[in-house]
Amino acid sequence: SAVISQKPSRDICQRGTSLTIQCQVDSQVTMMFWYRQQPGQSLTLIATANQGSEATYESGFVIDKFPISRPNLTFSTLTVSNMSPEDSSIYLCSARDGPNTEAFFGQGTRLTVV
Amino acid sequence: LAKTTQPISMDSYEGQEVNITCSHNNIATNDYITWYQQFPSQGPRFIIQGYKTKVTNEVASLFIPADRKSSTLSLPRVSLSDTAVYYCLVGALDGGSQGNLIFGKGTKLSVKP
């Protein structure tokens, strides 16, 4: 199994600013993913950040707004840029070591933009 | 990846067996079925995964009929702590779509005393 730590766990940010969320995995993993979840809603995939390749973004999400780094096999960051109140959500990091293996999730980062 | 459809909500009582059925009519030969559980303020947690027939672990059983167009998650003797949202997902065995998992709306299970 893998343990995923996300920082910060929550933050309140001013509109127009940027926040970088860190995701640390306690073991090396090939695949990492970033999701967004509105309260009471399901998870929406933002992007896939696999080692050795550029992040791949889902429809409706762009790199300028959500730049992602994946410097090594245990770490990734997601930046929410030029924030607006619509970006208020829970952001979740996920990791798995193969296409049909168990996916592990962090506890999430609760972001409020004011 | 195949789209999944499951009931929005279900109610049960402690000690009962709960069966949550998921429809995935367009599942491909190379796809598997996996279920996740999510408690409030936590990330989803893996429950069980299967390709065909029946899979059982210490937490649940997963029944998949021969045509694989649906699957049923069975939770034996639920307790209050099983109150959560349960997600049915379809994944590609060979890592298609870069191994990502697409979540549907999920089933909110409420267990009452």
JSON list of C-alpha atoms in Angstrom, two decimals:
[
{"chain": "A", "resi": 1, "resn": "SER", "atom": "CA", "xyz": [0.00, 0.00, 0.00]},
{"chain": "A", "resi": 2, "resn": "ALA", "atom": "CA", "xyz": [0.99, 3.64, -0.30]},
{"chain": "A", "resi": 3, "resn": "VAL", "atom": "CA", "xyz": [0.41, 6.58, 1.99]},
{"chain": "A", "resi": 4, "resn": "ILE", "atom": "CA", "xyz": [-0.19, 9.94, 0.38]},
{"chain": "A", "resi": 5, "resn": "SER", "atom": "CA", "xyz": [0.32, 13.21, 2.21]},
{"chain": "A", "resi": 6, "resn": "GLN", "atom": "CA", "xyz": [-1.08, 16.44, 0.90]},
{"chain": "A", "resi": 7, "resn": "LYS", "atom": "CA", "xyz": [-0.13, 19.93, 1.99]},
{"chain": "A", "resi": 8, "resn": "PRO", "atom": "CA", "xyz": [-1.81, 22.17, 2.88]},
{"chain": "A", "resi": 9, "resn": "SER", "atom": "CA", "xyz": [-4.89, 20.40, 4.20]},
{"chain": "A", "resi": 10, "resn": "ARG", "atom": "CA", "xyz": [-6.88, 23.58, 3.80]},
{"chain": "A", "resi": 11, "resn": "ASP", "atom": "CA", "xyz": [-6.34, 27.21, 2.88]},
{"chain": "A", "resi": 12, "resn": "ILE", "atom": "CA", "xyz": [-8.25, 30.42, 2.38]},
{"chain": "A", "resi": 13, "resn": "CYS", "atom": "CA", "xyz": [-6.85, 32.51, -0.44]},
{"chain": "A", "resi": 14, "resn": "GLN", "atom": "CA", "xyz": [-7.50, 35.88, -1.99]},
{"chain": "A", "resi": 15, "resn": "ARG", "atom": "CA", "xyz": [-8.78, 35.98, -5.54]},
{"chain": "A", "resi": 16, "resn": "GLY", "atom": "CA", "xyz": [-6.08, 36.62, -8.09]},
{"chain": "A", "resi": 17, "resn": "THR", "atom": "CA", "xyz": [-3.42, 34.76, -6.14]},
{"chain": "A", "resi": 18, "resn": "SER", "atom": "CA", "xyz": [-2.00, 31.27, -6.71]},
{"chain": "A", "resi": 19, "resn": "LEU", "atom": "CA", "xyz": [-1.72, 28.26, -4.43]},
{"chain": "A", "resi": 20, "resn": "THR", "atom": "CA", "xyz": [0.58, 25.29, -4.85]},
{"chain": "A", "resi": 21, "resn": "ILE", "atom": "CA", "xyz": [-0.58, 21.98, -3.40]},
{"chain": "A", "resi": 22, "resn": "GLN", "atom": "CA", "xyz": [2.03, 19.37, -2.63]},
{"chain": "A", "resi": 23, "resn": "CYS", "atom": "CA", "xyz": [1.54, 15.61, -2.84]},
{"chain": "A", "resi": 24, "resn": "GLN", "atom": "CA", "xyz": [4.09, 13.27, -1.30]},
{"chain": "A", "resi": 25, "resn": "VAL", "atom": "CA", "xyz": [3.89, 9.48, -1.67]},
{"chain": "A", "resi": 26, "resn": "ASP", "atom": "CA", "xyz": [5.79, 7.21, 0.71]},
{"chain": "A", "resi": 27, "resn": "SER", "atom": "CA", "xyz": [6.85, 4.91, -2.13]},
{"chain": "A", "resi": 28, "resn": "GLN", "atom": "CA", "xyz": [7.78, 5.25, -5.76]},
{"chain": "A", "resi": 29, "resn": "VAL", "atom": "CA", "xyz": [4.78, 5.23, -8.09]},
{"chain": "A", "resi": 30, "resn": "THR", "atom": "CA", "xyz": [4.47, 5.44, -11.82]},
{"chain": "A", "resi": 31, "resn": "MET", "atom": "CA", "xyz": [1.14, 7.21, -12.07]},
{"chain": "A", "resi": 32, "resn": "MET", "atom": "CA", "xyz": [-0.14, 10.26, -10.23]},
{"chain": "A", "resi": 33, "resn": "PHE", "atom": "CA", "xyz": [-3.41, 12.08, -10.74]},
{"chain": "A", "resi": 34, "resn": "TRP", "atom": "CA", "xyz": [-5.09, 15.26, -9.57]},
{"chain": "A", "resi": 35, "resn": "TYR", "atom": "CA", "xyz": [-8.83, 15.48, -8.98]},
{"chain": "A", "resi": 36, "resn": "ARG", "atom": "CA", "xyz": [-11.24, 18.19, -7.93]},
{"chain": "A", "resi": 37, "resn": "GLN", "atom": "CA", "xyz": [-14.32, 17.52, -5.82]},
{"chain": "A", "resi": 38, "resn": "GLN", "atom": "CA", "xyz": [-17.06, 19.98, -5.00]},
{"chain": "A", "resi": 39, "resn": "PRO", "atom": "CA", "xyz": [-18.87, 19.34, -1.70]},
{"chain": "A", "resi": 40, "resn": "GLY", "atom": "CA", "xyz": [-21.46, 16.62, -2.16]},
{"chain": "A", "resi": 41, "resn": "GLN", "atom": "CA", "xyz": [-20.31, 15.89, -5.69]},
{"chain": "A", "resi": 42, "resn": "SER", "atom": "CA", "xyz": [-18.19, 13.23, -7.35]},
{"chain": "A", "resi": 43, "resn": "LEU", "atom": "CA", "xyz": [-14.53, 13.54, -8.26]},
{"chain": "A", "resi": 44, "resn": "THR", "atom": "CA", "xyz": [-13.52, 15.22, -11.52]},
{"chain": "A", "resi": 45, "resn": "LEU", "atom": "CA", "xyz": [-10.15, 14.33, -13.01]},
{"chain": "A", "resi": 46, "resn": "ILE", "atom": "CA", "xyz": [-8.02, 17.40, -13.68]},
{"chain": "A", "resi": 47, "resn": "ALA", "atom": "CA", "xyz": [-4.88, 15.80, -15.09]},
{"chain": "A", "resi": 48, "resn": "THR", "atom": "CA", "xyz": [-2.64, 12.77, -15.18]},
{"chain": "A", "resi": 49, "resn": "ALA", "atom": "CA", "xyz": [1.01, 13.29, -14.22]},
{"chain": "A", "resi": 50, "resn": "ASN", "atom": "CA", "xyz": [2.91, 10.14, -15.09]},
{"chain": "A", "resi": 51, "resn": "GLN", "atom": "CA", "xyz": [6.63, 9.94, -14.62]},
{"chain": "A", "resi": 52, "resn": "GLY", "atom": "CA", "xyz": [8.68, 10.72, -17.67]},
{"chain": "A", "resi": 53, "resn": "SER", "atom": "CA", "xyz": [6.03, 12.61, -19.58]},
{"chain": "A", "resi": 54, "resn": "GLU", "atom": "CA", "xyz": [4.23, 15.92, -19.59]},
{"chain": "A", "resi": 55, "resn": "ALA", "atom": "CA", "xyz": [1.01, 16.13, -17.65]},
{"chain": "A", "resi": 56, "resn": "THR", "atom": "CA", "xyz": [-2.11, 15.34, -19.65]},
{"chain": "A", "resi": 57, "resn": "TYR", "atom": "CA", "xyz": [-5.12, 17.53, -18.94]},
{"chain": "A", "resi": 58, "resn": "GLU", "atom": "CA", "xyz": [-8.77, 16.59, -19.17]},
{"chain": "A", "resi": 59, "resn": "SER", "atom": "CA", "xyz": [-11.26, 18.63, -21.13]},
{"chain": "A", "resi": 60, "resn": "GLY", "atom": "CA", "xyz": [-11.98, 21.89, -19.38]},
{"chain": "A", "resi": 61, "resn": "PHE", "atom": "CA", "xyz": [-8.63, 22.09, -17.61]},
{"chain": "A", "resi": 62, "resn": "VAL", "atom": "CA", "xyz": [-5.58, 23.86, -19.01]},
{"chain": "A", "resi": 63, "resn": "ILE", "atom": "CA", "xyz": [-1.94, 24.00, -18.05]},
{"chain": "A", "resi": 64, "resn": "ASP", "atom": "CA", "xyz": [-1.87, 27.77, -17.62]},
{"chain": "A", "resi": 65, "resn": "LYS", "atom": "CA", "xyz": [-4.54, 27.54, -14.94]},
{"chain": "A", "resi": 66, "resn": "PHE", "atom": "CA", "xyz": [-3.40, 24.29, -13.31]},
{"chain": "A", "resi": 67, "resn": "PRO", "atom": "CA", "xyz": [0.34, 23.80, -13.87]},
{"chain": "A", "resi": 68, "resn": "ILE", "atom": "CA", "xyz": [1.60, 20.49, -12.57]},
{"chain": "A", "resi": 69, "resn": "SER", "atom": "CA", "xyz": [5.09, 19.34, -11.69]},
{"chain": "A", "resi": 70, "resn": "ARG", "atom": "CA", "xyz": [6.29, 15.74, -11.34]},
{"chain": "A", "resi": 71, "resn": "PRO", "atom": "CA", "xyz": [10.00, 16.00, -10.47]},
{"chain": "A", "resi": 72, "resn": "ASN", "atom": "CA", "xyz": [10.38, 12.40, -9.30]},
{"chain": "A", "resi": 73, "resn": "LEU", "atom": "CA", "xyz": [8.54, 9.17, -8.59]},
{"chain": "A", "resi": 74, "resn": "THR", "atom": "CA", "xyz": [7.28, 10.20, -5.15]},
{"chain": "A", "resi": 75, "resn": "PHE", "atom": "CA", "xyz": [6.24, 13.82, -5.50]},
{"chain": "A", "resi": 76, "resn": "SER", "atom": "CA", "xyz": [3.95, 16.09, -7.48]},
{"chain": "A", "resi": 77, "resn": "THR", "atom": "CA", "xyz": [2.54, 19.58, -7.18]},
{"chain": "A", "resi": 78, "resn": "LEU", "atom": "CA", "xyz": [-0.60, 21.20, -8.53]},
{"chain": "A", "resi": 79, "resn": "THR", "atom": "CA", "xyz": [-0.81, 24.97, -8.72]},
{"chain": "A", "resi": 80, "resn": "VAL", "atom": "CA", "xyz": [-4.15, 26.71, -8.90]},
{"chain": "A", "resi": 81, "resn": "SER", "atom": "CA", "xyz": [-3.32, 29.98, -10.63]},
{"chain": "A", "resi": 82, "resn": "ASN", "atom": "CA", "xyz": [-5.06, 33.34, -10.65]},
{"chain": "A", "resi": 83, "resn": "MET", "atom": "CA", "xyz": [-7.76, 31.99, -8.37]},
{"chain": "A", "resi": 84, "resn": "SER", "atom": "CA", "xyz": [-11.39, 33.00, -8.40]},
{"chain": "A", "resi": 85, "resn": "PRO", "atom": "CA", "xyz": [-14.20, 31.94, -6.04]},
{"chain": "A", "resi": 86, "resn": "GLU", "atom": "CA", "xyz": [-15.18, 29.30, -8.63]},
{"chain": "A", "resi": 87, "resn": "ASP", "atom": "CA", "xyz": [-11.93, 27.50, -7.83]},
{"chain": "A", "resi": 88, "resn": "SER", "atom": "CA", "xyz": [-13.13, 26.86, -4.28]},
{"chain": "A", "resi": 89, "resn": "SER", "atom": "CA", "xyz": [-13.17, 23.09, -3.99]},
{"chain": "A", "resi": 90, "resn": "ILE", "atom": "CA", "xyz": [-11.40, 20.07, -2.57]},
{"chain": "A", "resi": 91, "resn": "TYR", "atom": "CA", "xyz": [-8.34, 19.03, -4.54]},
{"chain": "A", "resi": 92, "resn": "LEU", "atom": "CA", "xyz": [-7.23, 15.41, -4.26]},
{"chain": "A", "resi": 93, "resn": "CYS", "atom": "CA", "xyz": [-3.99, 13.73, -5.22]},
{"chain": "A", "resi": 94, "resn": "SER", "atom": "CA", "xyz": [-4.00, 10.07, -6.24]},
{"chain": "A", "resi": 95, "resn": "ALA", "atom": "CA", "xyz": [-1.30, 7.56, -7.10]},
{"chain": "A", "resi": 96, "resn": "ARG", "atom": "CA", "xyz": [-1.06, 4.04, -8.42]},
{"chain": "A", "resi": 97, "resn": "ASP", "atom": "CA", "xyz": [1.80, 1.88, -9.56]},
{"chain": "A", "resi": 98, "resn": "GLY", "atom": "CA", "xyz": [0.19, 0.26, -12.57]},
{"chain": "A", "resi": 99, "resn": "PRO", "atom": "CA", "xyz": [-2.89, 0.46, -14.80]},
{"chain": "A", "resi": 100, "resn": "ASN", "atom": "CA", "xyz": [-4.93, -2.14, -12.94]},
{"chain": "A", "resi": 101, "resn": "THR", "atom": "CA", "xyz": [-3.60, -1.71, -9.44]},
{"chain": "A", "resi": 102, "resn": "GLU", "atom": "CA", "xyz": [-5.22, -0.11, -6.45]},
{"chain": "A", "resi": 103, "resn": "ALA", "atom": "CA", "xyz": [-5.28, 3.68, -6.52]},
{"chain": "A", "resi": 104, "resn": "PHE", "atom": "CA", "xyz": [-4.46, 5.55, -3.31]},
{"chain": "A", "resi": 105, "resn": "PHE", "atom": "CA", "xyz": [-5.75, 8.99, -2.44]},
{"chain": "A", "resi": 106, "resn": "GLY", "atom": "CA", "xyz": [-4.61, 11.79, -0.22]},
{"chain": "A", "resi": 107, "resn": "GLN", "atom": "CA", "xyz": [-6.92, 13.39, 2.31]},
{"chain": "A", "resi": 108, "resn": "GLY", "atom": "CA", "xyz": [-7.46, 16.36, 0.05]},
{"chain": "A", "resi": 109, "resn": "THR", "atom": "CA", "xyz": [-6.83, 20.09, 0.19]},
{"chain": "A", "resi": 110, "resn": "ARG", "atom": "CA", "xyz": [-9.87, 22.20, 0.96]},
{"chain": "A", "resi": 111, "resn": "LEU", "atom": "CA", "xyz": [-9.44, 25.49, -0.88]},
{"chain": "A", "resi": 112, "resn": "THR", "atom": "CA", "xyz": [-11.63, 28.53, -0.30]},
{"chain": "A", "resi": 113, "resn": "VAL", "atom": "CA", "xyz": [-11.13, 31.57, -2.50]},
{"chain": "A", "resi": 114, "resn": "VAL", "atom": "CA", "xyz": [-12.51, 34.85, -1.20]},
{"chain": "B", "resi": 1, "resn": "LEU", "atom": "CA", "xyz": [-13.68, 3.83, -20.84]},
{"chain": "B", "resi": 2, "resn": "ALA", "atom": "CA", "xyz": [-17.25, 2.65, -20.30]},
{"chain": "B", "resi": 3, "resn": "LYS", "atom": "CA", "xyz": [-19.67, 4.95, -18.54]},
{"chain": "B", "resi": 4, "resn": "THR", "atom": "CA", "xyz": [-21.14, 3.59, -15.31]},
{"chain": "B", "resi": 5, "resn": "THR", "atom": "CA", "xyz": [-24.63, 4.06, -13.89]},
{"chain": "B", "resi": 6, "resn": "GLN", "atom": "CA", "xyz": [-25.57, 3.30, -10.30]},
{"chain": "B", "resi": 7, "resn": "PRO", "atom": "CA", "xyz": [-28.36, 4.34, -7.93]},
{"chain": "B", "resi": 8, "resn": "ILE", "atom": "CA", "xyz": [-27.89, 7.77, -6.40]},
{"chain": "B", "resi": 9, "resn": "SER", "atom": "CA", "xyz": [-28.74, 6.60, -2.91]},
{"chain": "B", "resi": 10, "resn": "MET", "atom": "CA", "xyz": [-29.66, 3.55, -0.85]},
{"chain": "B", "resi": 11, "resn": "ASP", "atom": "CA", "xyz": [-30.83, 3.07, 2.71]},
{"chain": "B", "resi": 12, "resn": "SER", "atom": "CA", "xyz": [-30.22, 0.05, 4.90]},
{"chain": "B", "resi": 13, "resn": "TYR", "atom": "CA", "xyz": [-30.24, -1.05, 8.51]},
{"chain": "B", "resi": 14, "resn": "GLU", "atom": "CA", "xyz": [-27.46, -2.41, 10.60]},
{"chain": "B", "resi": 15, "resn": "GLY", "atom": "CA", "xyz": [-26.86, -6.12, 10.13]},
{"chain": "B", "resi": 16, "resn": "GLN", "atom": "CA", "xyz": [-28.42, -6.30, 6.69]},
{"chain": "B", "resi": 17, "resn": "GLU", "atom": "CA", "xyz": [-26.68, -7.31, 3.49]},
{"chain": "B", "resi": 18, "resn": "VAL", "atom": "CA", "xyz": [-26.47, -4.48, 0.98]},
{"chain": "B", "resi": 19, "resn": "ASN", "atom": "CA", "xyz": [-26.18, -5.01, -2.75]},
{"chain": "B", "resi": 20, "resn": "ILE", "atom": "CA", "xyz": [-25.31, -2.07, -4.99]},
{"chain": "B", "resi": 21, "resn": "THR", "atom": "CA", "xyz": [-25.63, -2.72, -8.70]},
{"chain": "B", "resi": 22, "resn": "CYS", "atom": "CA", "xyz": [-23.73, -0.82, -11.34]},
{"chain": "B", "resi": 23, "resn": "SER", "atom": "CA", "xyz": [-24.46, -0.77, -15.05]},
{"chain": "B", "resi": 24, "resn": "HIS", "atom": "CA", "xyz": [-21.62, -0.55, -17.57]},
{"chain": "B", "resi": 25, "resn": "ASN", "atom": "CA", "xyz": [-23.21, -1.55, -20.85]},
{"chain": "B", "resi": 26, "resn": "ASN", "atom": "CA", "xyz": [-20.28, -0.46, -23.03]},
{"chain": "B", "resi": 27, "resn": "ILE", "atom": "CA", "xyz": [-17.55, -2.26, -21.12]},
{"chain": "B", "resi": 28, "resn": "ALA", "atom": "CA", "xyz": [-14.73, -3.41, -23.37]},
{"chain": "B", "resi": 29, "resn": "THR", "atom": "CA", "xyz": [-12.99, -6.77, -23.36]},
{"chain": "B", "resi": 30, "resn": "ASN", "atom": "CA", "xyz": [-9.90, -5.13, -21.92]},
{"chain": "B", "resi": 31, "resn": "ASP", "atom": "CA", "xyz": [-11.72, -3.39, -19.07]},
{"chain": "B", "resi": 32, "resn": "TYR", "atom": "CA", "xyz": [-12.02, -4.40, -15.43]},
{"chain": "B", "resi": 33, "resn": "ILE", "atom": "CA", "xyz": [-14.44, -3.25, -12.73]},
{"chain": "B", "resi": 34, "resn": "THR", "atom": "CA", "xyz": [-13.37, -1.64, -9.49]},
{"chain": "B", "resi": 35, "resn": "TRP", "atom": "CA", "xyz": [-15.20, -0.16, -6.52]},
{"chain": "B", "resi": 36, "resn": "TYR", "atom": "CA", "xyz": [-14.15, 2.59, -4.14]},
{"chain": "B", "resi": 37, "resn": "GLN", "atom": "CA", "xyz": [-15.60, 3.88, -0.88]},
{"chain": "B", "resi": 38, "resn": "GLN", "atom": "CA", "xyz": [-15.46, 7.48, 0.28]},
{"chain": "B", "resi": 39, "resn": "PHE", "atom": "CA", "xyz": [-16.22, 8.85, 3.73]},
{"chain": "B", "resi": 40, "resn": "PRO", "atom": "CA", "xyz": [-16.83, 12.58, 4.25]},
{"chain": "B", "resi": 41, "resn": "SER", "atom": "CA", "xyz": [-13.65, 14.66, 4.32]},
{"chain": "B", "resi": 42, "resn": "GLN", "atom": "CA", "xyz": [-11.52, 11.74, 3.13]},
{"chain": "B", "resi": 43, "resn": "GLY", "atom": "CA", "xyz": [-10.16, 10.55, -0.18]},
{"chain": "B", "resi": 44, "resn": "PRO", "atom": "CA", "xyz": [-11.69, 7.45, -1.78]},
{"chain": "B", "resi": 45, "resn": "ARG", "atom": "CA", "xyz": [-10.48, 4.06, -0.63]},
{"chain": "B", "resi": 46, "resn": "PHE", "atom": "CA", "xyz": [-10.24, 0.88, -2.72]},
{"chain": "B", "resi": 47, "resn": "ILE", "atom": "CA", "xyz": [-12.73, -1.85, -1.86]},
{"chain": "B", "resi": 48, "resn": "ILE", "atom": "CA", "xyz": [-12.56, -4.56, -4.49]},
{"chain": "B", "resi": 49, "resn": "GLN", "atom": "CA", "xyz": [-11.78, -5.23, -8.13]},
{"chain": "B", "resi": 50, "resn": "GLY", "atom": "CA", "xyz": [-12.67, -7.93, -10.63]},
{"chain": "B", "resi": 51, "resn": "TYR", "atom": "CA", "xyz": [-12.88, -8.93, -14.25]},
{"chain": "B", "resi": 52, "resn": "LYS", "atom": "CA", "xyz": [-15.50, -11.68, -14.32]},
{"chain": "B", "resi": 53, "resn": "THR", "atom": "CA", "xyz": [-17.52, -14.07, -12.12]},
{"chain": "B", "resi": 54, "resn": "LYS", "atom": "CA", "xyz": [-17.06, -13.51, -8.41]},
{"chain": "B", "resi": 55, "resn": "VAL", "atom": "CA", "xyz": [-14.38, -11.93, -6.28]},
{"chain": "B", "resi": 56, "resn": "THR", "atom": "CA", "xyz": [-14.43, -11.90, -2.49]},
{"chain": "B", "resi": 57, "resn": "ASN", "atom": "CA", "xyz": [-12.18, -10.24, 0.06]},
{"chain": "B", "resi": 58, "resn": "GLU", "atom": "CA", "xyz": [-12.45, -9.50, 3.75]},
{"chain": "B", "resi": 59, "resn": "VAL", "atom": "CA", "xyz": [-14.64, -6.46, 3.13]},
{"chain": "B", "resi": 60, "resn": "ALA", "atom": "CA", "xyz": [-16.99, -7.26, 0.25]},
{"chain": "B", "resi": 61, "resn": "SER", "atom": "CA", "xyz": [-17.91, -9.48, -2.66]},
{"chain": "B", "resi": 62, "resn": "LEU", "atom": "CA", "xyz": [-18.16, -8.48, -6.28]},
{"chain": "B", "resi": 63, "resn": "PHE", "atom": "CA", "xyz": [-20.45, -10.35, -8.65]},
{"chain": "B", "resi": 64, "resn": "ILE", "atom": "CA", "xyz": [-19.98, -9.96, -12.39]},
{"chain": "B", "resi": 65, "resn": "PRO", "atom": "CA", "xyz": [-22.31, -11.81, -14.79]},
{"chain": "B", "resi": 66, "resn": "ALA", "atom": "CA", "xyz": [-21.05, -13.46, -17.93]},
{"chain": "B", "resi": 67, "resn": "ASP", "atom": "CA", "xyz": [-21.91, -10.54, -20.20]},
{"chain": "B", "resi": 68, "resn": "ARG", "atom": "CA", "xyz": [-20.08, -8.13, -17.82]},
{"chain": "B", "resi": 69, "resn": "LYS", "atom": "CA", "xyz": [-22.55, -5.35, -18.57]},
{"chain": "B", "resi": 70, "resn": "SER", "atom": "CA", "xyz": [-23.25, -4.90, -14.89]},
{"chain": "B", "resi": 71, "resn": "SER", "atom": "CA", "xyz": [-21.70, -5.71, -11.55]},
{"chain": "B", "resi": 72, "resn": "THR", "atom": "CA", "xyz": [-22.97, -5.94, -7.99]},
{"chain": "B", "resi": 73, "resn": "LEU", "atom": "CA", "xyz": [-21.06, -4.95, -4.89]},
{"chain": "B", "resi": 74, "resn": "SER", "atom": "CA", "xyz": [-22.25, -6.93, -1.89]},
{"chain": "B", "resi": 75, "resn": "LEU", "atom": "CA", "xyz": [-21.57, -5.71, 1.64]},
{"chain": "B", "resi": 76, "resn": "PRO", "atom": "CA", "xyz": [-22.42, -8.35, 4.26]},
{"chain": "B", "resi": 77, "resn": "ARG", "atom": "CA", "xyz": [-23.97, -7.29, 7.56]},
{"chain": "B", "resi": 78, "resn": "VAL", "atom": "CA", "xyz": [-23.42, -3.56, 7.27]},
{"chain": "B", "resi": 79, "resn": "SER", "atom": "CA", "xyz": [-22.81, -1.35, 10.27]},
{"chain": "B", "resi": 80, "resn": "LEU", "atom": "CA", "xyz": [-23.23, 2.37, 10.84]},
{"chain": "B", "resi": 81, "resn": "SER", "atom": "CA", "xyz": [-19.60, 2.85, 9.84]},
{"chain": "B", "resi": 82, "resn": "ASP", "atom": "CA", "xyz": [-20.38, 1.63, 6.33]},
{"chain": "B", "resi": 83, "resn": "THR", "atom": "CA", "xyz": [-22.33, 4.83, 5.68]},
{"chain": "B", "resi": 84, "resn": "ALA", "atom": "CA", "xyz": [-20.40, 6.33, 2.76]},
{"chain": "B", "resi": 85, "resn": "VAL", "atom": "CA", "xyz": [-20.46, 6.96, -0.96]},
{"chain": "B", "resi": 86, "resn": "TYR", "atom": "CA", "xyz": [-19.61, 3.95, -3.11]},
{"chain": "B", "resi": 87, "resn": "TYR", "atom": "CA", "xyz": [-18.20, 4.43, -6.59]},
{"chain": "B", "resi": 88, "resn": "CYS", "atom": "CA", "xyz": [-18.21, 1.89, -9.40]},
{"chain": "B", "resi": 89, "resn": "LEU", "atom": "CA", "xyz": [-15.49, 2.46, -11.98]},
{"chain": "B", "resi": 90, "resn": "VAL", "atom": "CA", "xyz": [-14.24, 0.79, -15.12]},
{"chain": "B", "resi": 91, "resn": "GLY", "atom": "CA", "xyz": [-10.53, 0.72, -15.82]},
{"chain": "B", "resi": 92, "resn": "ALA", "atom": "CA", "xyz": [-8.36, -0.47, -18.68]},
{"chain": "B", "resi": 93, "resn": "LEU", "atom": "CA", "xyz": [-6.18, -3.48, -17.95]},
{"chain": "B", "resi": 94, "resn": "ASP", "atom": "CA", "xyz": [-3.46, -2.28, -20.28]},
{"chain": "B", "resi": 95, "resn": "GLY", "atom": "CA", "xyz": [-3.36, 1.25, -18.92]},
{"chain": "B", "resi": 96, "resn": "GLY", "atom": "CA", "xyz": [-5.41, 2.86, -21.61]},
{"chain": "B", "resi": 97, "resn": "SER", "atom": "CA", "xyz": [-6.15, 6.52, -20.87]},
{"chain": "B", "resi": 98, "resn": "GLN", "atom": "CA", "xyz": [-2.84, 6.55, -18.98]},
{"chain": "B", "resi": 99, "resn": "GLY", "atom": "CA", "xyz": [-4.22, 4.50, -16.15]},
{"chain": "B", "resi": 100, "resn": "ASN", "atom": "CA", "xyz": [-6.56, 7.14, -14.85]},
{"chain": "B", "resi": 101, "resn": "LEU", "atom": "CA", "xyz": [-9.89, 6.40, -13.17]},
{"chain": "B", "resi": 102, "resn": "ILE", "atom": "CA", "xyz": [-13.02, 8.32, -14.09]},
{"chain": "B", "resi": 103, "resn": "PHE", "atom": "CA", "xyz": [-15.54, 8.60, -11.28]},
{"chain": "B", "resi": 104, "resn": "GLY", "atom": "CA", "xyz": [-19.29, 8.55, -11.84]},
{"chain": "B", "resi": 105, "resn": "LYS", "atom": "CA", "xyz": [-21.84, 9.98, -9.45]},
{"chain": "B", "resi": 106, "resn": "GLY", "atom": "CA", "xyz": [-21.60, 7.17, -6.92]},
{"chain": "B", "resi": 107, "resn": "THR", "atom": "CA", "xyz": [-24.18, 5.67, -4.55]},
{"chain": "B", "resi": 108, "resn": "LYS", "atom": "CA", "xyz": [-24.70, 7.28, -1.17]},
{"chain": "B", "resi": 109, "resn": "LEU", "atom": "CA", "xyz": [-25.38, 4.46, 1.29]},
{"chain": "B", "resi": 110, "resn": "SER", "atom": "CA", "xyz": [-27.01, 5.39, 4.57]},
{"chain": "B", "resi": 111, "resn": "VAL", "atom": "CA", "xyz": [-27.04, 2.73, 7.27]},
{"chain": "B", "resi": 112, "resn": "LYS", "atom": "CA", "xyz": [-29.52, 3.28, 10.06]},
{"chain": "B", "resi": 113, "resn": "PRO", "atom": "CA", "xyz": [-29.57, 1.72, 13.53]}
]
